[in-house]
């Protein structure tokens, strides 16, 4: 699945009129598991191939590993893996987790911890007739300064 969006912000000149020379065009393509950005400076509506600032560049930001559906048992251990990558040169993305649309915090539940590689580890799975705090839908979020955040596929966790 691929979605595209083109954005062309233009800056007004000192006289308050739109200046075609200050316009920039960028395209954002969203695809499953990632984000691809293209930046191209334009002059008069056409890409400026004669200027080094007019050369388009692409930045890939995507998941190399996404969490998978899982079935676990009461008292067991659950590990959901997630890894993201980018060629933006801004360092590794910050990975966070949410369950059923709510951000997770290891401070709230000491049974949960995020491993150094970004994976989510839940120990001593809890499950009873009326209390199922570990069952649900989990998503990994990867954030990279200057690019934004991408969201992984939804992994459904069931406790048998």
PDB file of C-alpha atoms in Angstrom:
ATOM      1  CA  UNK A   1       0.000   0.000   0.000  1.00  0.00           C
ATOM      2  CA  UNK A   2       1.498   3.371  -1.029  1.00  0.00           C
ATOM      3  CA  UNK A   3       0.206   6.856  -0.319  1.00  0.00           C
ATOM      4  CA  UNK A   4       1.786  10.023  -1.694  1.00  0.00           C
ATOM      5  CA  UNK A   5       1.495  13.619  -0.615  1.00  0.00           C
ATOM      6  CA  UNK A   6       3.167  16.597  -2.246  1.00  0.00           C
ATOM      7  CA  UNK A   7       3.781  19.758  -0.277  1.00  0.00           C
ATOM      8  CA  UNK A   8       4.879  23.064  -1.794  1.00  0.00           C
ATOM      9  CA  UNK A   9       5.387  25.744   0.837  1.00  0.00           C
ATOM     10  CA  UNK A  10       6.216  29.183  -0.549  1.00  0.00           C
ATOM     11  CA  UNK A  11       7.577  32.106   1.400  1.00  0.00           C
ATOM     12  CA  UNK A  12       6.307  35.635   0.774  1.00  0.00           C
ATOM     13  CA  UNK A  13       8.870  38.132  -0.486  1.00  0.00           C
ATOM     14  CA  UNK A  14       9.703  41.317   1.384  1.00  0.00           C
ATOM     15  CA  UNK A  15       6.937  43.131  -0.509  1.00  0.00           C
ATOM     16  CA  UNK A  16       4.397  40.549   0.659  1.00  0.00           C
ATOM     17  CA  UNK A  17       4.096  38.795  -2.718  1.00  0.00           C
ATOM     18  CA  UNK A  18       4.821  35.149  -3.290  1.00  0.00           C
ATOM     19  CA  UNK A  19       8.313  34.674  -4.663  1.00  0.00           C
ATOM     20  CA  UNK A  20       8.685  31.674  -6.946  1.00  0.00           C
ATOM     21  CA  UNK A  21      12.416  31.588  -6.216  1.00  0.00           C
ATOM     22  CA  UNK A  22      11.781  30.842  -2.552  1.00  0.00           C
ATOM     23  CA  UNK A  23       9.361  27.977  -3.164  1.00  0.00           C
ATOM     24  CA  UNK A  24      10.345  24.473  -2.229  1.00  0.00           C
ATOM     25  CA  UNK A  25       8.597  21.276  -3.166  1.00  0.00           C
ATOM     26  CA  UNK A  26       8.741  18.099  -1.160  1.00  0.00           C
ATOM     27  CA  UNK A  27       6.993  14.788  -1.547  1.00  0.00           C
ATOM     28  CA  UNK A  28       6.129  12.394   1.245  1.00  0.00           C
ATOM     29  CA  UNK A  29       5.423   8.769   0.411  1.00  0.00           C
ATOM     30  CA  UNK A  30       3.996   6.527   3.090  1.00  0.00           C
ATOM     31  CA  UNK A  31       4.231   2.805   2.639  1.00  0.00           C
ATOM     32  CA  UNK A  32       3.550  -0.083   4.940  1.00  0.00           C
ATOM     33  CA  UNK A  33       6.156   0.015   7.683  1.00  0.00           C
ATOM     34  CA  UNK A  34       7.960   3.172   6.640  1.00  0.00           C
ATOM     35  CA  UNK A  35       8.271   6.680   5.355  1.00  0.00           C
ATOM     36  CA  UNK A  36      10.127   7.993   2.308  1.00  0.00           C
ATOM     37  CA  UNK A  37      10.744  11.726   1.978  1.00  0.00           C
ATOM     38  CA  UNK A  38      11.897  13.552  -1.155  1.00  0.00           C
ATOM     39  CA  UNK A  39      13.033  17.158  -1.009  1.00  0.00           C
ATOM     40  CA  UNK A  40      13.470  19.164  -4.207  1.00  0.00           C
ATOM     41  CA  UNK A  41      13.904  22.914  -4.448  1.00  0.00           C
ATOM     42  CA  UNK A  42      12.027  24.437  -7.365  1.00  0.00           C
ATOM     43  CA  UNK A  43      12.343  27.705  -9.211  1.00  0.00           C
ATOM     44  CA  UNK A  44       9.292  28.816 -11.143  1.00  0.00           C
ATOM     45  CA  UNK A  45       7.531  25.492 -10.659  1.00  0.00           C
ATOM     46  CA  UNK A  46      10.227  23.289 -12.221  1.00  0.00           C
ATOM     47  CA  UNK A  47      13.086  21.501 -10.470  1.00  0.00           C
ATOM     48  CA  UNK A  48      16.345  23.430 -10.730  1.00  0.00           C
ATOM     49  CA  UNK A  49      18.883  20.900 -11.961  1.00  0.00           C
ATOM     50  CA  UNK A  50      21.592  23.549 -12.342  1.00  0.00           C
ATOM     51  CA  UNK A  51      21.711  24.332  -8.624  1.00  0.00           C
ATOM     52  CA  UNK A  52      23.208  21.975  -6.066  1.00  0.00           C
ATOM     53  CA  UNK A  53      20.342  22.900  -3.731  1.00  0.00           C
ATOM     54  CA  UNK A  54      17.911  21.735  -6.421  1.00  0.00           C
ATOM     55  CA  UNK A  55      19.065  18.135  -6.344  1.00  0.00           C
ATOM     56  CA  UNK A  56      16.428  15.859  -4.866  1.00  0.00           C
ATOM     57  CA  UNK A  57      17.286  13.639  -1.947  1.00  0.00           C
ATOM     58  CA  UNK A  58      15.488  10.687  -0.416  1.00  0.00           C
ATOM     59  CA  UNK A  59      15.437   9.672   3.224  1.00  0.00           C
ATOM     60  CA  UNK A  60      14.241   6.193   4.109  1.00  0.00           C
ATOM     61  CA  UNK A  61      12.788   5.599   7.565  1.00  0.00           C
ATOM     62  CA  UNK A  62      11.262   2.158   8.052  1.00  0.00           C
ATOM     63  CA  UNK A  63      10.927  -0.869  10.289  1.00  0.00           C
ATOM     64  CA  UNK A  64      13.399  -3.686   9.728  1.00  0.00           C
ATOM     65  CA  UNK A  65      11.482  -5.823  12.244  1.00  0.00           C
ATOM     66  CA  UNK A  66       7.901  -5.395  13.438  1.00  0.00           C
ATOM     67  CA  UNK A  67       6.055  -7.067  16.318  1.00  0.00           C
ATOM     68  CA  UNK A  68       4.161 -10.243  15.430  1.00  0.00           C
ATOM     69  CA  UNK A  69       0.926 -11.715  16.801  1.00  0.00           C
ATOM     70  CA  UNK A  70       1.624 -13.931  19.796  1.00  0.00           C
ATOM     71  CA  UNK A  71      -0.100 -16.461  22.029  1.00  0.00           C
ATOM     72  CA  UNK A  72       1.318 -16.858  25.528  1.00  0.00           C
ATOM     73  CA  UNK A  73       0.278 -18.447  28.827  1.00  0.00           C
ATOM     74  CA  UNK A  74      -0.387 -17.160  32.332  1.00  0.00           C
ATOM     75  CA  UNK A  75       2.876 -16.871  34.259  1.00  0.00           C
ATOM     76  CA  UNK A  76       4.890 -16.990  31.033  1.00  0.00           C
ATOM     77  CA  UNK A  77       7.108 -14.476  29.276  1.00  0.00           C
ATOM     78  CA  UNK A  78       6.210 -12.385  26.231  1.00  0.00           C
ATOM     79  CA  UNK A  79       8.753 -10.745  23.940  1.00  0.00           C
ATOM     80  CA  UNK A  80       7.695  -8.462  21.098  1.00  0.00           C
ATOM     81  CA  UNK A  81      10.510  -7.463  18.759  1.00  0.00           C
ATOM     82  CA  UNK A  82      10.853  -4.135  16.973  1.00  0.00           C
ATOM     83  CA  UNK A  83      13.697  -2.481  15.073  1.00  0.00           C
ATOM     84  CA  UNK A  84      13.699   0.597  12.846  1.00  0.00           C
ATOM     85  CA  UNK A  85      16.305   2.084  10.547  1.00  0.00           C
ATOM     86  CA  UNK A  86      16.976   5.261   8.634  1.00  0.00           C
ATOM     87  CA  UNK A  87      19.643   6.458   6.268  1.00  0.00           C
ATOM     88  CA  UNK A  88      19.257  10.036   7.535  1.00  0.00           C
ATOM     89  CA  UNK A  89      22.461   9.829   9.587  1.00  0.00           C
ATOM     90  CA  UNK A  90      20.709  11.162  12.689  1.00  0.00           C
ATOM     91  CA  UNK A  91      21.515   8.179  14.895  1.00  0.00           C
ATOM     92  CA  UNK A  92      19.218   5.326  15.881  1.00  0.00           C
ATOM     93  CA  UNK A  93      15.472   5.996  16.168  1.00  0.00           C
ATOM     94  CA  UNK A  94      13.881   6.192  19.622  1.00  0.00           C
ATOM     95  CA  UNK A  95      11.540   3.208  20.089  1.00  0.00           C
ATOM     96  CA  UNK A  96       8.486   3.313  22.354  1.00  0.00           C
ATOM     97  CA  UNK A  97       5.481   1.028  22.792  1.00  0.00           C
ATOM     98  CA  UNK A  98       1.750   1.384  23.170  1.00  0.00           C
ATOM     99  CA  UNK A  99      -0.918  -1.141  24.135  1.00  0.00           C
ATOM    100  CA  UNK A 100      -4.521  -0.680  23.066  1.00  0.00           C
ATOM    101  CA  UNK A 101      -3.663   2.878  21.995  1.00  0.00           C
ATOM    102  CA  UNK A 102      -2.095   3.896  25.344  1.00  0.00           C
ATOM    103  CA  UNK A 103       1.639   4.553  25.738  1.00  0.00           C
ATOM    104  CA  UNK A 104       3.369   1.984  27.970  1.00  0.00           C
ATOM    105  CA  UNK A 105       5.640   2.923  30.837  1.00  0.00           C
ATOM    106  CA  UNK A 106       7.960   0.519  32.638  1.00  0.00           C
ATOM    107  CA  UNK A 107       7.548   2.704  35.730  1.00  0.00           C
ATOM    108  CA  UNK A 108       3.850   1.800  35.996  1.00  0.00           C
ATOM    109  CA  UNK A 109       4.393  -1.973  35.712  1.00  0.00           C
ATOM    110  CA  UNK A 110       7.743  -3.436  36.756  1.00  0.00           C
ATOM    111  CA  UNK A 111       6.955  -6.665  34.861  1.00  0.00           C
ATOM    112  CA  UNK A 112       7.477  -4.753  31.605  1.00  0.00           C
ATOM    113  CA  UNK A 113      10.832  -3.615  30.325  1.00  0.00           C
ATOM    114  CA  UNK A 114      12.195  -2.383  27.051  1.00  0.00           C
ATOM    115  CA  UNK A 115      15.394  -4.156  26.040  1.00  0.00           C
ATOM    116  CA  UNK A 116      18.415  -2.322  24.599  1.00  0.00           C
ATOM    117  CA  UNK A 117      17.503  -3.512  21.087  1.00  0.00           C
ATOM    118  CA  UNK A 118      13.979  -2.011  21.370  1.00  0.00           C
ATOM    119  CA  UNK A 119      12.106  -5.253  22.081  1.00  0.00           C
ATOM    120  CA  UNK A 120       9.368  -5.219  24.717  1.00  0.00           C
ATOM    121  CA  UNK A 121       9.654  -7.901  27.398  1.00  0.00           C
ATOM    122  CA  UNK A 122       6.720  -8.723  29.683  1.00  0.00           C
ATOM    123  CA  UNK A 123       7.447 -11.208  32.464  1.00  0.00           C
ATOM    124  CA  UNK A 124       5.019 -13.187  34.615  1.00  0.00           C
ATOM    125  CA  UNK A 125       2.007 -12.781  32.319  1.00  0.00           C
ATOM    126  CA  UNK A 126      -1.174 -12.041  34.294  1.00  0.00           C
ATOM    127  CA  UNK A 127      -4.494 -13.526  33.232  1.00  0.00           C
ATOM    128  CA  UNK A 128      -7.699 -14.253  35.096  1.00  0.00           C
ATOM    129  CA  UNK A 129     -11.376 -14.306  34.268  1.00  0.00           C
ATOM    130  CA  UNK A 130     -11.833 -10.569  34.898  1.00  0.00           C
ATOM    131  CA  UNK A 131      -8.270  -9.242  34.797  1.00  0.00           C
ATOM    132  CA  UNK A 132      -6.284  -9.467  31.537  1.00  0.00           C
ATOM    133  CA  UNK A 133      -3.771  -6.601  31.592  1.00  0.00           C
ATOM    134  CA  UNK A 134      -1.288  -8.212  29.185  1.00  0.00           C
ATOM    135  CA  UNK A 135      -3.735  -9.280  26.488  1.00  0.00           C
ATOM    136  CA  UNK A 136      -4.433  -6.779  23.721  1.00  0.00           C
ATOM    137  CA  UNK A 137      -3.031  -4.936  20.722  1.00  0.00           C
ATOM    138  CA  UNK A 138       0.573  -3.709  20.805  1.00  0.00           C
ATOM    139  CA  UNK A 139       2.347  -1.273  18.473  1.00  0.00           C
ATOM    140  CA  UNK A 140       5.921  -0.056  18.292  1.00  0.00           C
ATOM    141  CA  UNK A 141       6.581   3.626  17.535  1.00  0.00           C
ATOM    142  CA  UNK A 142       9.893   4.769  16.062  1.00  0.00           C
ATOM    143  CA  UNK A 143      10.775   8.456  16.308  1.00  0.00           C
ATOM    144  CA  UNK A 144      13.637  10.223  14.579  1.00  0.00           C
ATOM    145  CA  UNK A 145      14.293  13.915  15.193  1.00  0.00           C
ATOM    146  CA  UNK A 146      13.624  15.921  12.064  1.00  0.00           C
ATOM    147  CA  UNK A 147      11.636  13.145  10.366  1.00  0.00           C
ATOM    148  CA  UNK A 148       8.830  12.334  12.779  1.00  0.00           C
ATOM    149  CA  UNK A 149       7.314   9.070  13.973  1.00  0.00           C
ATOM    150  CA  UNK A 150       6.307   5.876  12.201  1.00  0.00           C
ATOM    151  CA  UNK A 151       3.979   3.256  13.702  1.00  0.00           C
ATOM    152  CA  UNK A 152       4.424  -0.496  13.272  1.00  0.00           C
ATOM    153  CA  UNK A 153       1.794  -3.029  12.398  1.00  0.00           C
ATOM    154  CA  UNK A 154      -0.521  -3.995  15.246  1.00  0.00           C
ATOM    155  CA  UNK A 155       0.444  -7.221  17.018  1.00  0.00           C
ATOM    156  CA  UNK A 156      -2.389  -9.026  18.782  1.00  0.00           C
ATOM    157  CA  UNK A 157      -1.376 -10.757  22.017  1.00  0.00           C
ATOM    158  CA  UNK A 158      -3.632 -13.499  23.353  1.00  0.00           C
ATOM    159  CA  UNK A 159      -3.222 -15.252  26.699  1.00  0.00           C
ATOM    160  CA  UNK A 160      -4.402 -18.875  26.528  1.00  0.00           C
TER     161      UNK A 160
END
